Amino acid sequence: MEFFSHNTKFDFMAQRKWALWFSGILLLFSLGALLVNGLNLGLDFTGGAQLEFSYQNSPDFVQVRQQLNQAGFTDAVVQAYGSSKDVLIRLKPHKQMTQQQLTSEVAQALVGAKLQRVEYIGPQVGKTLVTNGVLAIIMALLGTMIYIAFRFEYRFAVSAVISLIHDPILILGIFALFKVEFDLIGLAALLTVIGYSLNDTIVVYDRVRENFRKMRKASAVEVLNLSVNQTLSRTIMISGLTLTVVLSLLIFGGQMLRGFSLAMIIGIVIGTYSSIYVAGALAIIFGLDRKHLIPADKVLVDNMP
Amino acid sequence: MQNNYPLWKNLLLLGLLLIGGIYAVPNLFGDDPSVQISALGAKIVDDVTTQQVRQVLATDQLKYAKLEQKSDGLLVRFFDTDTQLKGRDAIKSSLGENYVVALNLASRTPKWLQVLGAYPMKLGLDLRGGVHFLLEVDIDRMIKAREEGDVRSIVDHLREANLRYVSLERVQPHGIVISFRDNANMDQGQNELTKYFPDYVFTKFTANNAYKLQLMMEESAVFKVADYAIEQTMNTLRNRVNELGVSEALVQRQGVNHVSVDFPGIQDTARAKEIIGKTATLRFQMVDVDHDQSGDVPLGSRLYDYEGRHILLRDQAILQGNSITYATSSFSQDGRPAVAVRLGGGGESIFHRVTAENIGKPMAVVYVETKTDQHVVDGKVENVSRQEERIVSVATIQSALGNSFEITGLGTEQYAQDLALLLRSGALVAPVNIVQELTVGPSMGKANIQKGIISIAVGFICVVLFMAFYYRTFGLITDIALFLNLIFMVAILSILGATLTLPGMAGMVLTVGLAVDSNVLIYERIREELRNGVSPQASIYAGYARAFTTIVDANVATLIVAIVLFALGSGAVKGFAVVLTIGLMTSMLTAIVFTRAIVNFLYGHKNVKRLSIGI
């Protein structure tokens, strides 16, 4: 059974200018969304308290807000969480009250609600997590860049890293655009997407290297085109399968994993696109040629008597 | 081109499979809510205790599944958490003070598996319900307290050496500066003080016509102080945890000055916090030798029991436990066991004076503990606290005691160690703040487990069906490998004792997708070879050979990311990273080696015309 003709001959490289423009515009949009809307940082990064309550019947939000206001929590954010019977109350850190007091007072204020989960994070811990998160992204990118430069060639490494950076920025942009909450597990998804997209990119590069060795006469553009085409069916299929798996997570995994699933889905789609178009195109722009991959060729010729 | 695995390879793989199966299987057995009973101190859990327990349960009509006698106590398995809680209360009030009655989730893993060390995976809080705290230990304050103590000591030493100085002050954020009138004094001062304060770095400098000597604690000394504070906090917490009646609490160090505490299964955060926040403390009191021990208790003194005799102690504490910054067992000059104690943070001068006035008289160390009990009053749960005091040591004062002294004449080395431990745990080492707290209700925990399992199942089935349709027989082989991958992942997590969290389950779902990747690479390569006219056997060989490097490259890259995530993540994210890392590695094993073994078994050595690979 085959989805793709095994002889696809899409001229991906010819479209590279369009692809890069497209990516560039998306990136600008994302950066714009991030600047304008800001990222809706979850509790893990801001600090504060988050209490999850469930009711017997769907609660009236207006009433809930009133009850909280009367109890003195004027800055509480009330939102639906998962099913219609669940409510999430978010509070900023309160200096005067201990967490225990906070929890019991809120619980008392809300009549008929059953406390399911409490999360309290001090502001310092939040800051540390943000720092660590950013550090993690940088380390991941650096580590993979070094690895690719080591296994392939530095032009590959640089283009891979640029296409890798492009993925998380787009994900964050979409999160900012739709004001989706970005928490620690979303960050984990971001890093996983980097790894996953890298996976794709390396498969393509590996094929490129092989084709350069096999096809003595072809130009860089031709080789890249062929390589992408050859790996196309595999790339699309794996993306499809992983997407299915993450969709299952989105549907059945519950509210706590929502940030993760969404980030992964966006990431897989964008990652596939970037592996097909961006990575190869960038390599060509950087002037990738046969001689970079097979330095031994020339030496051999020169030594012939 | 032999597509053949020698017999030993196949046997090895089967062996691995068997091991994986054995260590994964405990996870299927489930847990019983139970109550664990063990004895404190001199008491033991014997048949009398067992009988008592049985009676209590029978009287209160509490049904239980089993009562097991173990080497360290008793285990009573109940059918549900309600009965478990009632059972715990009933048993605790019946057995009294000398027994620890704790809630537990005992796994139903049969004995023979336990003997092999096969246990189910630990479940994180988000899957089990419970309470988690992250505590921050205030190292800063501790260092300041230490400096305060040392300042007093410096004053004493300088006075004894007859060294005049202009001023002595502490500077922010840390450090002590002494001003001298001239160079000679300053040099002498430094010579004198370096003898007694090896943990400090001395710097001389001149400013405003004054000769100043600056003392800063050495980096390594600061680290030691911090380490000590954290270790002590952790020890104290661990000791306290038993009282809470949770036997699986986890106290771990996180980073430089944080401690994380997990109480799985309990819901009462108030009580948990109390236990964490409270401290036991120590007092040093003089023995009242002026009055008769057996007569009426005079005003200003109290009667205590110690090693079978009565001892009268004067009420006034001459030293509080929070002045103790360090205590360790050692040997005194005559080679006998002793405890070396160091003070800081206030109170040393009074202590010095009183001990100077009472040389030759006995002094007692009193351990004061605040115990909280939960009582149900009028249907509401109340926490009642009471203080318990007991003498842990009586020693004769040999000389005026300064900020560093020894308690000698202790008898055995074991006693010295125990006393040092007590002194340390009684001391308020450093203040702790709760900076993070997470509570998850038990029903939520169960719901999360279900969600996780359904996601894994649905994702798995989708992939399995697709592979079977797209790659026919080879697809089915992949499906088997995927299943084996899950088994190996579970087995390794169980062996490592890693904790499974909800993100960890997400990681398992993801691994299913990533594991398929390797096989798709191999099969697409085989298909390509077949299209190019290569024979089936050679195609298989080439497919596996060529795809191998690609798979390794791609997986290593993802592995780098997973490791970064593990190193820099915390809590739930760490759980995700662990699962991802393990999953990637096992997937390489199952996707390459195991599928090859099956393929070889089916196709190797045979004259095959066509491969059932979907083309």
Coordinates of C-alpha atoms in Angstrom, one line a residue, chain A residues 2-305:
Chain A
E2 CA 1.4 3.3 -1.0
F3 CA 0.3 6.8 -0.4
F4 CA 2.9 8.5 -2.5
S5 CA 4.2 7.6 -5.9
H6 CA 7.8 6.6 -5.1
N7 CA 9.0 8.8 -7.9
T8 CA 7.7 12.1 -6.9
K9 CA 9.6 14.9 -8.5
F10 CA 8.4 18.0 -6.8
D11 CA 10.8 20.8 -7.4
F12 CA 11.0 21.9 -3.8
M13 CA 14.2 23.8 -4.2
A14 CA 12.8 26.0 -6.9
Q15 CA 10.2 27.2 -4.5
R16 CA 12.7 27.9 -1.9
K17 CA 12.5 31.7 -2.3
W18 CA 8.7 31.6 -1.7
A19 CA 9.2 29.2 1.2
L20 CA 11.7 31.5 2.9
W21 CA 9.6 34.5 2.3
F22 CA 6.6 32.7 3.7
S23 CA 8.6 31.6 6.8
G24 CA 9.9 35.1 7.2
I25 CA 6.4 36.5 7.2
L26 CA 5.2 33.9 9.7
L27 CA 8.1 34.7 11.9
L28 CA 7.3 38.4 11.8
F29 CA 3.7 37.7 12.6
S30 CA 4.7 35.6 15.5
L31 CA 7.1 38.1 16.9
G32 CA 4.4 40.7 16.5
A33 CA 1.9 38.6 18.3
L34 CA 4.3 38.0 21.1
L35 CA 5.0 41.7 21.5
V36 CA 1.5 42.8 21.3
N37 CA -0.4 40.1 23.2
G38 CA 2.4 38.9 25.3
L39 CA 2.7 35.3 26.3
N40 CA 0.0 34.1 28.6
L41 CA 2.4 32.6 31.1
G42 CA 1.1 29.8 33.3
L43 CA 1.4 29.5 37.1
D44 CA 4.7 27.8 36.9
F45 CA 6.4 30.9 35.6
T46 CA 4.5 33.7 37.3
G47 CA 4.1 32.3 40.8
G48 CA 0.8 32.6 42.6
A49 CA -1.9 30.1 43.5
Q50 CA -4.2 28.0 41.4
L51 CA -7.1 26.2 42.8
E52 CA -9.3 23.7 41.0
F53 CA -12.8 23.1 42.2
S54 CA -15.6 20.9 40.9
Y55 CA -19.3 21.5 41.4
Q56 CA -22.2 19.2 41.2
N57 CA -23.9 21.4 38.6
S58 CA -22.3 23.8 36.3
P59 CA -21.6 26.9 38.4
D60 CA -22.7 30.4 37.6
F61 CA -19.5 32.3 37.0
V62 CA -20.9 35.7 38.0
Q63 CA -21.9 34.2 41.3
V64 CA -18.5 32.6 41.8
R65 CA -16.8 36.0 41.2
Q66 CA -19.2 37.7 43.6
Q67 CA -18.4 35.2 46.3
L68 CA -14.7 35.6 45.8
N69 CA -15.0 39.4 45.8
Q70 CA -16.9 39.3 49.1
A71 CA -14.3 37.2 50.6
G72 CA -11.7 39.8 49.7
F73 CA -10.2 38.2 46.6
T74 CA -10.8 41.0 44.1
D75 CA -8.0 40.1 41.7
A76 CA -9.1 36.5 41.3
V77 CA -9.4 35.1 37.8
V78 CA -12.1 32.5 37.3
Q79 CA -12.2 30.3 34.3
A80 CA -13.7 27.1 33.1
Y81 CA -11.3 24.2 33.2
G82 CA -12.0 21.0 31.3
S83 CA -15.6 20.1 31.8
S84 CA -18.4 22.5 32.5
K85 CA -18.5 21.6 36.1
D86 CA -14.9 22.4 36.8
V87 CA -13.6 25.8 37.7
L88 CA -10.1 27.1 38.0
I89 CA -9.4 30.1 40.3
R90 CA -6.1 31.9 39.8
L91 CA -4.7 34.2 42.4
K92 CA -1.6 36.3 42.5
P93 CA 0.8 35.7 45.3
H94 CA -0.6 37.1 48.6
K95 CA 2.0 38.4 51.0
Q96 CA -0.1 38.5 54.1
M97 CA -1.8 35.2 54.0
T98 CA -0.2 31.8 54.1
Q99 CA -1.1 29.3 51.5
Q100 CA -3.1 27.3 53.9
Q101 CA -5.2 30.3 54.9
L102 CA -5.6 31.2 51.2
T103 CA -6.9 27.8 50.3
S104 CA -9.3 27.5 53.2
E105 CA -10.7 31.0 52.7
V106 CA -11.3 30.5 49.1
A107 CA -12.8 27.1 49.8
Q108 CA -15.2 28.6 52.3
A109 CA -16.2 31.4 50.0
L110 CA -17.3 29.1 47.3
V111 CA -20.4 27.3 48.4
G112 CA -20.9 23.8 47.2
A113 CA -17.5 23.5 45.6
K114 CA -15.2 20.6 46.2
L115 CA -11.5 21.2 46.1
Q116 CA -9.7 19.0 43.7
R117 CA -6.3 20.4 43.3
V118 CA -4.2 23.3 44.7
E119 CA -1.0 24.6 43.2
Y120 CA 1.0 27.3 44.9
I121 CA 4.3 28.6 43.6
G122 CA 6.4 31.3 45.1
P123 CA 7.6 34.0 42.8
Q124 CA 11.2 33.1 43.1
V125 CA 10.6 29.6 42.0
G126 CA 8.7 30.9 39.0
K127 CA 11.6 33.1 38.0
T128 CA 14.1 30.2 38.4
L129 CA 11.9 28.1 36.1
V130 CA 11.8 30.7 33.5
T131 CA 15.6 31.1 33.5
N132 CA 16.0 27.4 33.4
G133 CA 13.6 27.1 30.6
V134 CA 15.3 29.6 28.4
L135 CA 18.6 28.0 29.3
A136 CA 17.3 24.7 28.3
I137 CA 16.3 25.9 24.9
I138 CA 19.7 27.5 24.3
M139 CA 21.5 24.4 25.5
A140 CA 19.4 22.1 23.4
L141 CA 20.0 24.2 20.2
L142 CA 23.7 24.4 20.9
G143 CA 24.1 20.7 21.7
T144 CA 22.3 19.7 18.5
M145 CA 24.3 22.2 16.4
I146 CA 27.5 20.8 17.6
Y147 CA 26.4 17.3 17.0
I148 CA 25.3 18.0 13.4
A149 CA 28.4 19.9 12.7
F150 CA 30.3 16.9 13.9
R151 CA 28.4 14.3 12.0
F152 CA 27.8 16.3 8.8
E153 CA 29.2 19.7 8.2
Y154 CA 28.9 23.1 9.6
R155 CA 26.8 24.6 6.9
F156 CA 24.2 21.9 7.7
A157 CA 24.5 22.6 11.3
V158 CA 23.8 26.3 11.0
S159 CA 20.9 25.9 8.6
A160 CA 19.5 23.2 10.9
V161 CA 19.7 25.4 13.9
I162 CA 18.0 28.3 12.1
S163 CA 15.2 26.1 11.0
L164 CA 15.0 24.7 14.5
I165 CA 14.7 28.2 16.1
H166 CA 12.0 29.0 13.6
D167 CA 9.7 26.3 15.0
P168 CA 9.5 27.3 18.6
I169 CA 9.0 31.0 17.7
L170 CA 6.1 30.1 15.5
I171 CA 4.6 28.0 18.2
L172 CA 5.0 30.7 20.8
G173 CA 3.5 33.2 18.3
I174 CA 0.4 31.1 17.9
F175 CA 0.1 30.7 21.6
A176 CA 0.4 34.4 22.0
L177 CA -2.1 35.1 19.2
F178 CA -4.8 32.9 20.8
K179 CA -3.8 33.7 24.4
V180 CA -3.3 30.0 25.2
E181 CA -1.7 29.4 28.5
F182 CA 2.0 28.5 28.3
D183 CA 3.2 26.4 31.3
L184 CA 6.2 24.3 32.1
I185 CA 4.8 21.2 30.3
G186 CA 4.3 23.4 27.3
L187 CA 8.0 24.2 27.5
A188 CA 8.7 20.5 27.6
A189 CA 6.7 20.2 24.4
L190 CA 8.6 23.0 22.8
L191 CA 11.9 21.2 23.4
T192 CA 10.4 17.9 22.2
V193 CA 9.4 19.6 19.0
I194 CA 12.9 20.8 18.6
G195 CA 14.1 17.2 19.0
Y196 CA 11.4 15.9 16.7
S197 CA 12.0 18.5 13.9
L198 CA 15.7 17.7 14.2
N199 CA 14.9 14.1 13.6
D200 CA 13.3 14.9 10.3
T201 CA 16.0 17.3 9.3
I202 CA 18.7 14.7 10.0
V203 CA 17.0 12.1 7.9
V204 CA 16.9 14.5 5.0
Y205 CA 20.6 15.5 5.5
D206 CA 21.6 11.9 5.7
R207 CA 20.0 11.3 2.3
V208 CA 21.6 14.4 0.9
R209 CA 25.0 13.2 1.9
E210 CA 24.4 9.8 0.4
N211 CA 23.2 11.3 -2.8
F212 CA 26.2 13.6 -3.1
R213 CA 28.4 10.6 -3.0
K214 CA 26.3 8.6 -5.5
M215 CA 25.6 11.3 -8.0
R216 CA 28.9 12.7 -9.2
K217 CA 27.6 15.1 -11.7
A218 CA 24.5 16.6 -10.1
S219 CA 24.4 20.1 -8.7
A220 CA 23.6 20.9 -5.1
V221 CA 20.1 22.0 -6.0
E222 CA 19.4 18.8 -7.9
V223 CA 20.8 16.7 -5.1
L224 CA 18.8 18.4 -2.4
N225 CA 15.6 18.2 -4.5
L226 CA 16.1 14.5 -5.0
S227 CA 16.8 13.9 -1.4
V228 CA 13.7 15.7 -0.2
N229 CA 11.6 13.9 -2.7
Q230 CA 13.0 10.5 -1.7
T231 CA 12.4 11.0 2.0
L232 CA 9.0 12.7 1.4
S233 CA 6.9 9.6 1.9
R234 CA 8.6 8.8 5.1
T235 CA 8.5 12.3 6.4
I236 CA 4.8 12.8 5.8
M237 CA 3.9 9.4 7.2
I238 CA 5.8 9.8 10.4
S239 CA 4.3 13.2 10.9
G240 CA 0.9 11.8 10.3
L241 CA 1.5 9.0 12.8
T242 CA 2.9 11.2 15.5
L243 CA 0.1 13.7 14.9
T244 CA -2.4 10.9 15.4
V245 CA -0.8 9.9 18.6
V246 CA -0.7 13.5 19.9
L247 CA -4.3 14.0 18.9
S248 CA -5.2 11.0 21.1
L249 CA -3.4 12.9 23.9
L250 CA -5.3 16.1 23.1
I251 CA -8.7 14.4 23.2
F252 CA -8.2 12.0 26.0
G253 CA -5.4 13.4 28.0
G254 CA -7.4 15.9 30.0
Q255 CA -6.9 19.6 30.7
M256 CA -3.6 19.3 32.4
L257 CA -1.9 18.2 29.2
R258 CA -3.7 20.6 27.0
G259 CA -0.8 23.0 26.7
F260 CA 1.5 20.2 25.8
S261 CA -0.7 18.6 23.2
L262 CA -1.4 21.9 21.4
A263 CA 2.2 22.8 21.3
M264 CA 3.1 19.4 19.9
I265 CA 0.5 19.5 17.2
I266 CA 1.5 22.9 16.0
G267 CA 5.1 21.9 16.3
I268 CA 4.8 18.7 14.2
V269 CA 3.0 20.5 11.4
I270 CA 5.5 23.4 11.4
G271 CA 8.4 21.0 11.9
T272 CA 7.5 19.0 8.9
Y273 CA 7.2 22.1 6.8
S274 CA 10.5 23.4 8.0
S275 CA 12.3 20.1 7.3
I276 CA 11.0 19.9 3.8
Y277 CA 11.6 23.5 2.8
V278 CA 13.6 25.5 5.2
A279 CA 16.6 23.3 6.1
G280 CA 17.6 22.4 2.6
A281 CA 17.0 25.8 1.2
L282 CA 19.1 27.5 3.8
A283 CA 21.9 25.1 3.2
I284 CA 21.9 26.0 -0.5
I285 CA 21.9 29.7 0.4
F286 CA 24.9 29.2 2.5
G287 CA 26.6 27.8 -0.5
L288 CA 26.6 24.1 0.2
D289 CA 28.3 22.1 -2.5
R290 CA 29.7 18.7 -3.1
K291 CA 33.2 19.6 -2.1
H292 CA 32.1 20.3 1.4
L293 CA 30.9 16.8 1.9
I294 CA 33.5 14.9 0.1
P295 CA 36.9 16.7 0.6
A296 CA 38.8 13.5 -0.3
D297 CA 37.8 13.7 -4.0
K298 CA 40.1 16.6 -5.0
V299 CA 43.1 15.3 -3.1
L300 CA 42.9 12.0 -4.9
V301 CA 42.7 13.6 -8.4
D302 CA 45.7 15.8 -7.7
N303 CA 47.9 12.9 -6.6
M304 CA 47.4 11.0 -9.8
P305 CA 50.5 11.1 -11.9

